[in-house]
PDB file of C-alpha atoms in Angstrom:
ATOM      1  CA  MET I   1     -28.215 -22.616  -0.319  1.00 59.00           C
ATOM      2  CA  THR I   2     -29.124 -22.074  -3.941  1.00 70.00           C
ATOM      3  CA  PRO I   3     -27.025 -19.975  -6.324  1.00 72.00           C
ATOM      4  CA  GLN I   4     -29.883 -17.454  -6.374  1.00 78.00           C
ATOM      5  CA  GLN I   5     -29.541 -16.937  -2.595  1.00 88.00           C
ATOM      6  CA  TRP I   6     -25.784 -16.397  -2.630  1.00 90.00           C
ATOM      7  CA  PRO I   7     -25.749 -12.691  -3.710  1.00 91.00           C
ATOM      8  CA  ALA I   8     -28.013 -11.762  -0.780  1.00 92.00           C
ATOM      9  CA  LYS I   9     -25.810 -13.713   1.623  1.00 91.00           C
ATOM     10  CA  LEU I  10     -22.697 -11.995   0.277  1.00 91.00           C
ATOM     11  CA  THR I  11     -24.349  -8.587   0.693  1.00 93.00           C
ATOM     12  CA  ALA I  12     -25.324  -9.446   4.283  1.00 92.00           C
ATOM     13  CA  HIS I  13     -21.737 -10.522   4.969  1.00 91.00           C
ATOM     14  CA  ILE I  14     -20.415  -7.176   3.675  1.00 93.00           C
ATOM     15  CA  ALA I  15     -23.095  -5.265   5.620  1.00 94.00           C
ATOM     16  CA  ARG I  16     -21.987  -6.886   8.879  1.00 93.00           C
ATOM     17  CA  GLY I  17     -18.444  -5.747   8.215  1.00 92.00           C
ATOM     18  CA  MET I  18     -19.658  -2.233   7.478  1.00 94.00           C
ATOM     19  CA  ARG I  19     -21.729  -2.148  10.667  1.00 95.00           C
ATOM     20  CA  ASP I  20     -18.763  -3.310  12.745  1.00 93.00           C
ATOM     21  CA  ALA I  21     -16.474  -0.734  11.096  1.00 94.00           C
ATOM     22  CA  ARG I  22     -19.057   2.015  11.628  1.00 95.00           C
ATOM     23  CA  ARG I  23     -19.416   1.223  15.303  1.00 95.00           C
ATOM     24  CA  ALA I  24     -15.659   0.930  15.770  1.00 93.00           C
ATOM     25  CA  ALA I  25     -15.274   4.404  14.238  1.00 94.00           C
ATOM     26  CA  GLY I  26     -18.036   5.807  16.431  1.00 95.00           C
ATOM     27  CA  LEU I  27     -20.120   6.902  13.439  1.00 95.00           C
ATOM     28  CA  THR I  28     -23.892   7.124  13.277  1.00 96.00           C
ATOM     29  CA  MET I  29     -25.710   6.096  10.133  1.00 96.00           C
ATOM     30  CA  ALA I  30     -26.552   9.758   9.568  1.00 96.00           C
ATOM     31  CA  ARG I  31     -22.859  10.706   9.589  1.00 96.00           C
ATOM     32  CA  VAL I  32     -22.006   7.858   7.225  1.00 97.00           C
ATOM     33  CA  ALA I  33     -24.778   8.964   4.872  1.00 96.00           C
ATOM     34  CA  GLN I  34     -23.469  12.540   4.978  1.00 96.00           C
ATOM     35  CA  GLY I  35     -19.976  11.250   4.202  1.00 96.00           C
ATOM     36  CA  CYS I  36     -21.344   9.412   1.172  1.00 96.00           C
ATOM     37  CA  ALA I  37     -23.150  12.553   0.005  1.00 96.00           C
ATOM     38  CA  ASP I  38     -19.943  14.554   0.407  1.00 96.00           C
ATOM     39  CA  ARG I  39     -18.277  12.041  -1.940  1.00 95.00           C
ATOM     40  CA  GLY I  40     -20.958  12.456  -4.577  1.00 95.00           C
ATOM     41  CA  MET I  41     -23.187   9.510  -3.602  1.00 95.00           C
ATOM     42  CA  PRO I  42     -26.275  11.051  -1.925  1.00 95.00           C
ATOM     43  CA  GLU I  43     -28.308   7.989  -2.884  1.00 94.00           C
ATOM     44  CA  ILE I  44     -26.595   6.114  -0.056  1.00 95.00           C
ATOM     45  CA  SER I  45     -28.985   7.613   2.451  1.00 95.00           C
ATOM     46  CA  GLU I  46     -29.469   6.936   6.139  1.00 95.00           C
ATOM     47  CA  ASN I  47     -32.556   4.911   5.267  1.00 96.00           C
ATOM     48  CA  SER I  48     -30.668   2.767   2.729  1.00 94.00           C
ATOM     49  CA  LEU I  49     -27.978   2.138   5.347  1.00 95.00           C
ATOM     50  CA  LYS I  50     -30.627   1.000   7.814  1.00 96.00           C
ATOM     51  CA  ASN I  51     -32.035  -1.358   5.192  1.00 95.00           C
ATOM     52  CA  LEU I  52     -28.559  -2.645   4.425  1.00 94.00           C
ATOM     53  CA  GLU I  53     -27.625  -3.370   8.038  1.00 93.00           C
ATOM     54  CA  SER I  54     -31.025  -4.911   8.795  1.00 93.00           C
ATOM     55  CA  GLY I  55     -30.875  -7.227   5.780  1.00 91.00           C
ATOM     56  CA  ARG I  56     -33.800  -5.688   3.934  1.00 93.00           C
ATOM     57  CA  LYS I  57     -31.447  -4.407   1.224  1.00 92.00           C
ATOM     58  CA  THR I  58     -29.942  -7.436  -0.491  1.00 91.00           C
ATOM     59  CA  SER I  59     -27.634  -5.921  -3.095  1.00 91.00           C
ATOM     60  CA  LEU I  60     -24.701  -3.546  -3.132  1.00 92.00           C
ATOM     61  CA  SER I  61     -22.835  -2.055  -6.081  1.00 93.00           C
ATOM     62  CA  VAL I  62     -19.073  -1.926  -6.373  1.00 95.00           C
ATOM     63  CA  ALA I  63     -19.308   1.881  -6.332  1.00 95.00           C
ATOM     64  CA  ASP I  64     -21.286   1.747  -3.067  1.00 95.00           C
ATOM     65  CA  LEU I  65     -18.672  -0.569  -1.563  1.00 95.00           C
ATOM     66  CA  PHE I  66     -15.799   1.767  -2.461  1.00 96.00           C
ATOM     67  CA  VAL I  67     -17.505   4.910  -1.155  1.00 97.00           C
ATOM     68  CA  LEU I  68     -18.695   3.296   2.066  1.00 96.00           C
ATOM     69  CA  ALA I  69     -15.241   1.844   2.737  1.00 96.00           C
ATOM     70  CA  ASP I  70     -13.688   5.288   2.297  1.00 96.00           C
ATOM     71  CA  VAL I  71     -16.212   6.906   4.648  1.00 97.00           C
ATOM     72  CA  LEU I  72     -15.638   4.173   7.223  1.00 96.00           C
ATOM     73  CA  GLY I  73     -11.856   4.439   6.847  1.00 95.00           C
ATOM     74  CA  VAL I  74     -11.241   0.789   5.997  1.00 94.00           C
ATOM     75  CA  PRO I  75      -9.821  -0.941   2.893  1.00 93.00           C
ATOM     76  CA  PRO I  76     -12.660  -2.287   0.707  1.00 94.00           C
ATOM     77  CA  ILE I  77     -11.071  -5.727   0.621  1.00 92.00           C
ATOM     78  CA  THR I  78     -11.430  -6.110   4.396  1.00 91.00           C
ATOM     79  CA  LEU I  79     -15.195  -5.783   4.038  1.00 93.00           C
ATOM     80  CA  LEU I  80     -15.223  -8.572   1.492  1.00 92.00           C
ATOM     81  CA  PHE I  81     -12.710 -10.796   3.263  1.00 91.00           C
ATOM     82  CA  PRO I  82     -12.351  -9.967   6.987  1.00 88.00           C
ATOM     83  CA  LEU I  83      -9.036 -11.689   7.509  1.00 84.00           C
ATOM     84  CA  GLY I  84      -8.454 -12.613  11.134  1.00 81.00           C
ATOM     85  CA  SER I  85     -12.076 -12.351  12.248  1.00 81.00           C
ATOM     86  CA  LEU I  86     -13.715 -14.895   9.920  1.00 84.00           C
ATOM     87  CA  GLY I  87     -12.230 -18.288   9.151  1.00 87.00           C
ATOM     88  CA  THR I  88     -14.060 -19.086   5.918  1.00 90.00           C
ATOM     89  CA  VAL I  89     -16.177 -17.321   3.315  1.00 90.00           C
ATOM     90  CA  GLU I  90     -18.451 -18.539   0.548  1.00 91.00           C
ATOM     91  CA  VAL I  91     -16.455 -16.925  -2.224  1.00 89.00           C
ATOM     92  CA  LEU I  92     -18.758 -18.262  -4.975  1.00 89.00           C
ATOM     93  CA  PRO I  93     -22.091 -20.086  -4.809  1.00 90.00           C
ATOM     94  CA  GLY I  94     -21.410 -23.322  -2.959  1.00 89.00           C
ATOM     95  CA  ARG I  95     -17.627 -22.735  -2.772  1.00 89.00           C
ATOM     96  CA  VAL I  96     -16.525 -22.170   0.828  1.00 91.00           C
ATOM     97  CA  VAL I  97     -12.805 -21.510   1.285  1.00 89.00           C
ATOM     98  CA  SER I  98     -10.566 -20.022   3.934  1.00 88.00           C
ATOM     99  CA  THR I  99     -10.722 -16.249   4.142  1.00 89.00           C
ATOM    100  CA  TRP I 100      -7.033 -16.029   3.240  1.00 87.00           C
ATOM    101  CA  ASP I 101      -7.493 -18.187   0.142  1.00 86.00           C
ATOM    102  CA  ALA I 102     -10.440 -16.025  -0.913  1.00 88.00           C
ATOM    103  CA  LEU I 103      -8.432 -12.838  -0.424  1.00 88.00           C
ATOM    104  CA  ALA I 104      -5.428 -14.298  -2.257  1.00 84.00           C
ATOM    105  CA  TRP I 105      -7.673 -15.286  -5.163  1.00 85.00           C
ATOM    106  CA  PHE I 106      -9.127 -11.770  -5.269  1.00 88.00           C
ATOM    107  CA  THR I 107      -5.687 -10.123  -5.363  1.00 84.00           C
ATOM    108  CA  GLY I 108      -4.208 -12.561  -7.864  1.00 78.00           C
ATOM    109  CA  GLU I 109      -1.964 -14.446  -5.469  1.00 72.00           C
ATOM    110  CA  LEU I 110      -0.744 -17.988  -6.092  1.00 59.00           C
ATOM    111  CA  PRO I 111       0.238 -20.669  -3.578  1.00 56.00           C
ATOM    112  CA  ALA I 112       3.578 -20.014  -1.887  1.00 49.00           C
ATOM    113  CA  GLY I 113       6.529 -21.236  -3.903  1.00 53.00           C
ATOM    114  CA  GLU I 114       4.624 -21.446  -7.162  1.00 62.00           C
ATOM    115  CA  PRO I 115       6.255 -19.173  -9.766  1.00 66.00           C
ATOM    116  CA  ALA I 116       4.007 -16.732 -11.586  1.00 71.00           C
ATOM    117  CA  PRO I 117       3.809 -17.374 -15.341  1.00 75.00           C
ATOM    118  CA  GLU I 118       5.336 -14.564 -17.381  1.00 76.00           C
ATOM    119  CA  GLY I 119       2.686 -12.072 -18.401  1.00 72.00           C
ATOM    120  CA  SER I 120       0.154 -13.347 -15.862  1.00 77.00           C
ATOM    121  CA  ALA I 121      -1.779 -11.047 -13.540  1.00 76.00           C
ATOM    122  CA  LYS I 122       0.270 -12.380 -10.619  1.00 78.00           C
ATOM    123  CA  ALA I 123       3.534 -11.557 -12.398  1.00 83.00           C
ATOM    124  CA  VAL I 124       2.389  -7.966 -12.899  1.00 85.00           C
ATOM    125  CA  LEU I 125       1.317  -7.736  -9.254  1.00 82.00           C
ATOM    126  CA  ASP I 126       4.743  -8.971  -8.196  1.00 84.00           C
ATOM    127  CA  VAL I 127       6.432  -6.263 -10.251  1.00 89.00           C
ATOM    128  CA  PHE I 128       4.417  -3.500  -8.613  1.00 90.00           C
ATOM    129  CA  ARG I 129       4.887  -4.958  -5.141  1.00 88.00           C
ATOM    130  CA  HIS I 130       8.644  -5.039  -5.692  1.00 92.00           C
ATOM    131  CA  HIS I 131       8.517  -1.432  -6.884  1.00 94.00           C
ATOM    132  CA  SER I 132       6.672  -0.502  -3.694  1.00 94.00           C
ATOM    133  CA  ASP I 133       9.342  -2.245  -1.600  1.00 94.00           C
ATOM    134  CA  LEU I 134      12.155  -0.422  -3.427  1.00 95.00           C
ATOM    135  CA  THR I 135      10.426   2.930  -2.959  1.00 96.00           C
ATOM    136  CA  ALA I 136       9.867   2.330   0.748  1.00 95.00           C
ATOM    137  CA  ALA I 137      13.484   1.271   1.246  1.00 94.00           C
ATOM    138  CA  ALA I 138      14.785   4.451  -0.424  1.00 94.00           C
ATOM    139  CA  VAL I 139      12.514   6.686   1.644  1.00 94.00           C
ATOM    140  CA  ILE I 140      13.452   4.962   4.896  1.00 94.00           C
ATOM    141  CA  ALA I 141      17.203   5.140   4.240  1.00 92.00           C
ATOM    142  CA  ARG I 142      16.998   8.840   3.318  1.00 92.00           C
ATOM    143  CA  ASN I 143      14.970   9.672   6.413  1.00 92.00           C
ATOM    144  CA  LEU I 144      17.322   7.764   8.686  1.00 92.00           C
ATOM    145  CA  ALA I 145      20.299   9.602   7.217  1.00 91.00           C
ATOM    146  CA  LYS I 146      18.611  12.988   7.740  1.00 91.00           C
ATOM    147  CA  ASP I 147      17.630  12.102  11.303  1.00 91.00           C
ATOM    148  CA  ARG I 148      21.206  11.108  12.189  1.00 90.00           C
ATOM    149  CA  ARG I 149      22.624  14.302  10.684  1.00 90.00           C
ATOM    150  CA  ARG I 150      20.112  16.442  12.562  1.00 90.00           C
ATOM    151  CA  ALA I 151      20.963  14.642  15.782  1.00 90.00           C
ATOM    152  CA  ALA I 152      24.676  15.117  15.107  1.00 90.00           C
ATOM    153  CA  ASN I 153      24.201  18.847  14.591  1.00 88.00           C
ATOM    154  CA  ALA I 154      22.250  19.097  17.836  1.00 90.00           C
ATOM    155  CA  THR I 155      24.824  17.475  20.117  1.00 89.00           C
ATOM    156  CA  LEU I 156      27.880  19.045  21.720  1.00 89.00           C
ATOM    157  CA  ASP I 157      29.438  15.693  22.505  1.00 89.00           C
ATOM    158  CA  LYS I 158      32.224  15.232  19.965  1.00 89.00           C
ATOM    159  CA  GLU I 159      32.298  11.449  20.181  1.00 91.00           C
ATOM    160  CA  ARG I 160      28.537  11.136  19.851  1.00 91.00           C
ATOM    161  CA  ARG I 161      28.571  13.573  16.935  1.00 89.00           C
ATOM    162  CA  LYS I 162      31.257  11.523  15.217  1.00 91.00           C
ATOM    163  CA  ALA I 163      29.278   8.305  15.723  1.00 91.00           C
ATOM    164  CA  LEU I 164      26.053   9.879  14.430  1.00 90.00           C
ATOM    165  CA  LEU I 165      27.780  11.263  11.336  1.00 90.00           C
ATOM    166  CA  ALA I 166      29.247   7.834  10.623  1.00 91.00           C
ATOM    167  CA  ARG I 167      25.783   6.305  10.838  1.00 89.00           C
ATOM    168  CA  ALA I 168      24.393   9.048   8.607  1.00 89.00           C
ATOM    169  CA  ALA I 169      27.065   8.320   6.006  1.00 91.00           C
ATOM    170  CA  GLY I 170      26.150   4.651   6.080  1.00 92.00           C
ATOM    171  CA  TYR I 171      22.460   5.375   5.549  1.00 90.00           C
ATOM    172  CA  GLU I 172      23.319   7.857   2.787  1.00 92.00           C
ATOM    173  CA  GLU I 173      25.316   5.180   1.003  1.00 93.00           C
ATOM    174  CA  GLN I 174      22.387   2.800   1.332  1.00 92.00           C
ATOM    175  CA  ALA I 175      19.957   5.471   0.110  1.00 92.00           C
ATOM    176  CA  PHE I 176      22.168   6.122  -2.911  1.00 93.00           C
ATOM    177  CA  GLU I 177      22.139   2.426  -3.821  1.00 94.00           C
ATOM    178  CA  ASP I 178      18.389   2.173  -3.202  1.00 94.00           C
ATOM    179  CA  CYS I 179      17.644   5.180  -5.424  1.00 94.00           C
ATOM    180  CA  ARG I 180      19.875   3.853  -8.179  1.00 93.00           C
ATOM    181  CA  GLU I 181      18.171   0.445  -8.020  1.00 95.00           C
ATOM    182  CA  LEU I 182      14.753   2.126  -8.045  1.00 95.00           C
ATOM    183  CA  ARG I 183      15.662   4.154 -11.142  1.00 95.00           C
ATOM    184  CA  THR I 184      16.856   1.018 -12.952  1.00 94.00           C
ATOM    185  CA  PHE I 185      13.745  -0.926 -11.981  1.00 95.00           C
ATOM    186  CA  ARG I 186      11.433   1.834 -13.205  1.00 95.00           C
ATOM    187  CA  GLU I 187      13.248   1.806 -16.538  1.00 94.00           C
ATOM    188  CA  LEU I 188      12.741  -1.960 -16.742  1.00 93.00           C
ATOM    189  CA  MET I 189       9.032  -1.488 -16.048  1.00 92.00           C
ATOM    190  CA  ARG I 190       8.733   0.974 -18.903  1.00 93.00           C
ATOM    191  CA  ASN I 191      10.584  -1.419 -21.187  1.00 93.00           C
ATOM    192  CA  ARG I 192       7.886  -3.980 -20.352  1.00 90.00           C
ATOM    193  CA  GLU I 193       5.245  -1.355 -21.213  1.00 90.00           C
ATOM    194  CA  LEU I 194       4.194  -1.028 -17.576  1.00 90.00           C
ATOM    195  CA  ALA I 195       3.559   2.472 -16.246  1.00 92.00           C
ATOM    196  CA  PRO I 196       5.413   2.902 -12.924  1.00 92.00           C
ATOM    197  CA  PRO I 197       3.452   4.480 -10.067  1.00 91.00           C
ATOM    198  CA  ALA I 198       4.092   8.115  -9.209  1.00 92.00           C
ATOM    199  CA  LEU I 199       7.003   8.584  -6.840  1.00 93.00           C
ATOM    200  CA  PRO I 200       6.826  10.468  -3.544  1.00 92.00           C
ATOM    201  CA  GLU I 201       7.814  14.107  -4.024  1.00 91.00           C
ATOM    202  CA  GLU I 202      11.084  13.551  -2.181  1.00 91.00           C
ATOM    203  CA  LEU I 203      12.079  10.892  -4.749  1.00 93.00           C
ATOM    204  CA  ALA I 204      10.892  12.741  -7.859  1.00 91.00           C
ATOM    205  CA  PHE I 205      14.496  13.236  -8.954  1.00 92.00           C
ATOM    206  CA  VAL I 206      14.864   9.480  -9.496  1.00 93.00           C
ATOM    207  CA  ASP I 207      12.977   9.715 -12.811  1.00 90.00           C
ATOM    208  CA  ASP I 208      15.146  12.528 -14.169  1.00 85.00           C
ATOM    209  CA  ALA I 209      17.751  10.796 -16.317  1.00 66.00           C
ATOM    210  CA  GLN I 210      19.819  13.990 -16.344  1.00 57.00           C
ATOM    211  CA  GLU I 211      19.707  14.344 -12.560  1.00 56.00           C
ATOM    212  CA  ASP I 212      22.623  13.096 -10.515  1.00 57.00           C
ATOM    213  CA  ILE I 213      21.183  10.983  -7.734  1.00 56.00           C
ATOM    214  CA  ARG I 214      24.130  12.061  -5.607  1.00 54.00           C
ATOM    215  CA  SER I 215      23.617  15.828  -5.921  1.00 44.00           C
ATOM    216  CA  GLU I 216      23.049  18.139  -2.960  1.00 42.00           C
ATOM    217  CA  ASP I 217      20.085  17.330  -0.681  1.00 49.00           C
ATOM    218  CA  ARG I 218      20.119  13.778  -1.980  1.00 46.00           C
ATOM    219  CA  PRO I 219      21.972  10.693  -0.803  1.00 45.00           C
ATOM    220  CA  HIS I 220      25.692  11.359  -0.656  1.00 43.00           C
ATOM    221  CA  PRO I 221      28.036   9.175  -2.703  1.00 38.00           C
ATOM    222  CA  PRO I 222      29.646   6.255  -0.924  1.00 39.00           C
ATOM    223  CA  ALA I 223      32.764   7.377   0.917  1.00 40.00           C
ATOM    224  CA  PRO I 224      35.973   6.148  -0.730  1.00 37.00           C
ATOM    225  CA  ARG I 225      37.631   3.249   1.023  1.00 37.00           C
ATOM    226  CA  LYS I 226      41.185   3.514   2.260  1.00 40.00           C
ATOM    227  CA  ASP I 227      42.343   0.771  -0.095  1.00 41.00           C
ATOM    228  CA  ASP I 228      40.912   2.762  -3.011  1.00 38.00           C
ATOM    229  CA  ALA I 229      43.003   5.794  -2.206  1.00 35.00           C
TER     230      ALA I 229
END
């Protein structure tokens, strides 16, 4: 294959993924075209979709890829690199690599165990991934605490209620620590001139420096230990 043929092959590869996603979602080309029009891209017509899936259309813009992926309900990256269903892809003209390696290259990954150089794209990605993990941990701990307290309030069994409240207190302590760590990490991001992502509404208080993380309707403070009394 010549370098001139590679763009058409890449487009055909993406079109196959779109066709499979469309069929899996039970969508006709007409419905996909209407979805594109609803998103402000009426030029992605039913006829252009037919040409794309048949191979007559040999190019696709990034904007088209994003809109079509949204209509089909799939992440755009899975159309480029169908991990799990395709072993290798020609990521550049004449360069065939494993689908995982191609995806990792696209997202800025590095081989496992290799540290990311400070200031590199991978280092920035790692920061935001860690932020995402901290946010998820705080949300999960808070929800678990609320669930245990609701369950405790709904039971008439004294022993079960006591056990559920003890579990709730444990999750509340964990949520308090998670929220405090998240606040500190977001401050570190700002110090590095990185804009932290928006927090879920239930964690909006984390960014308020004047707000006590332990106030009402937020994680309770850790219970004092007997040896601290």
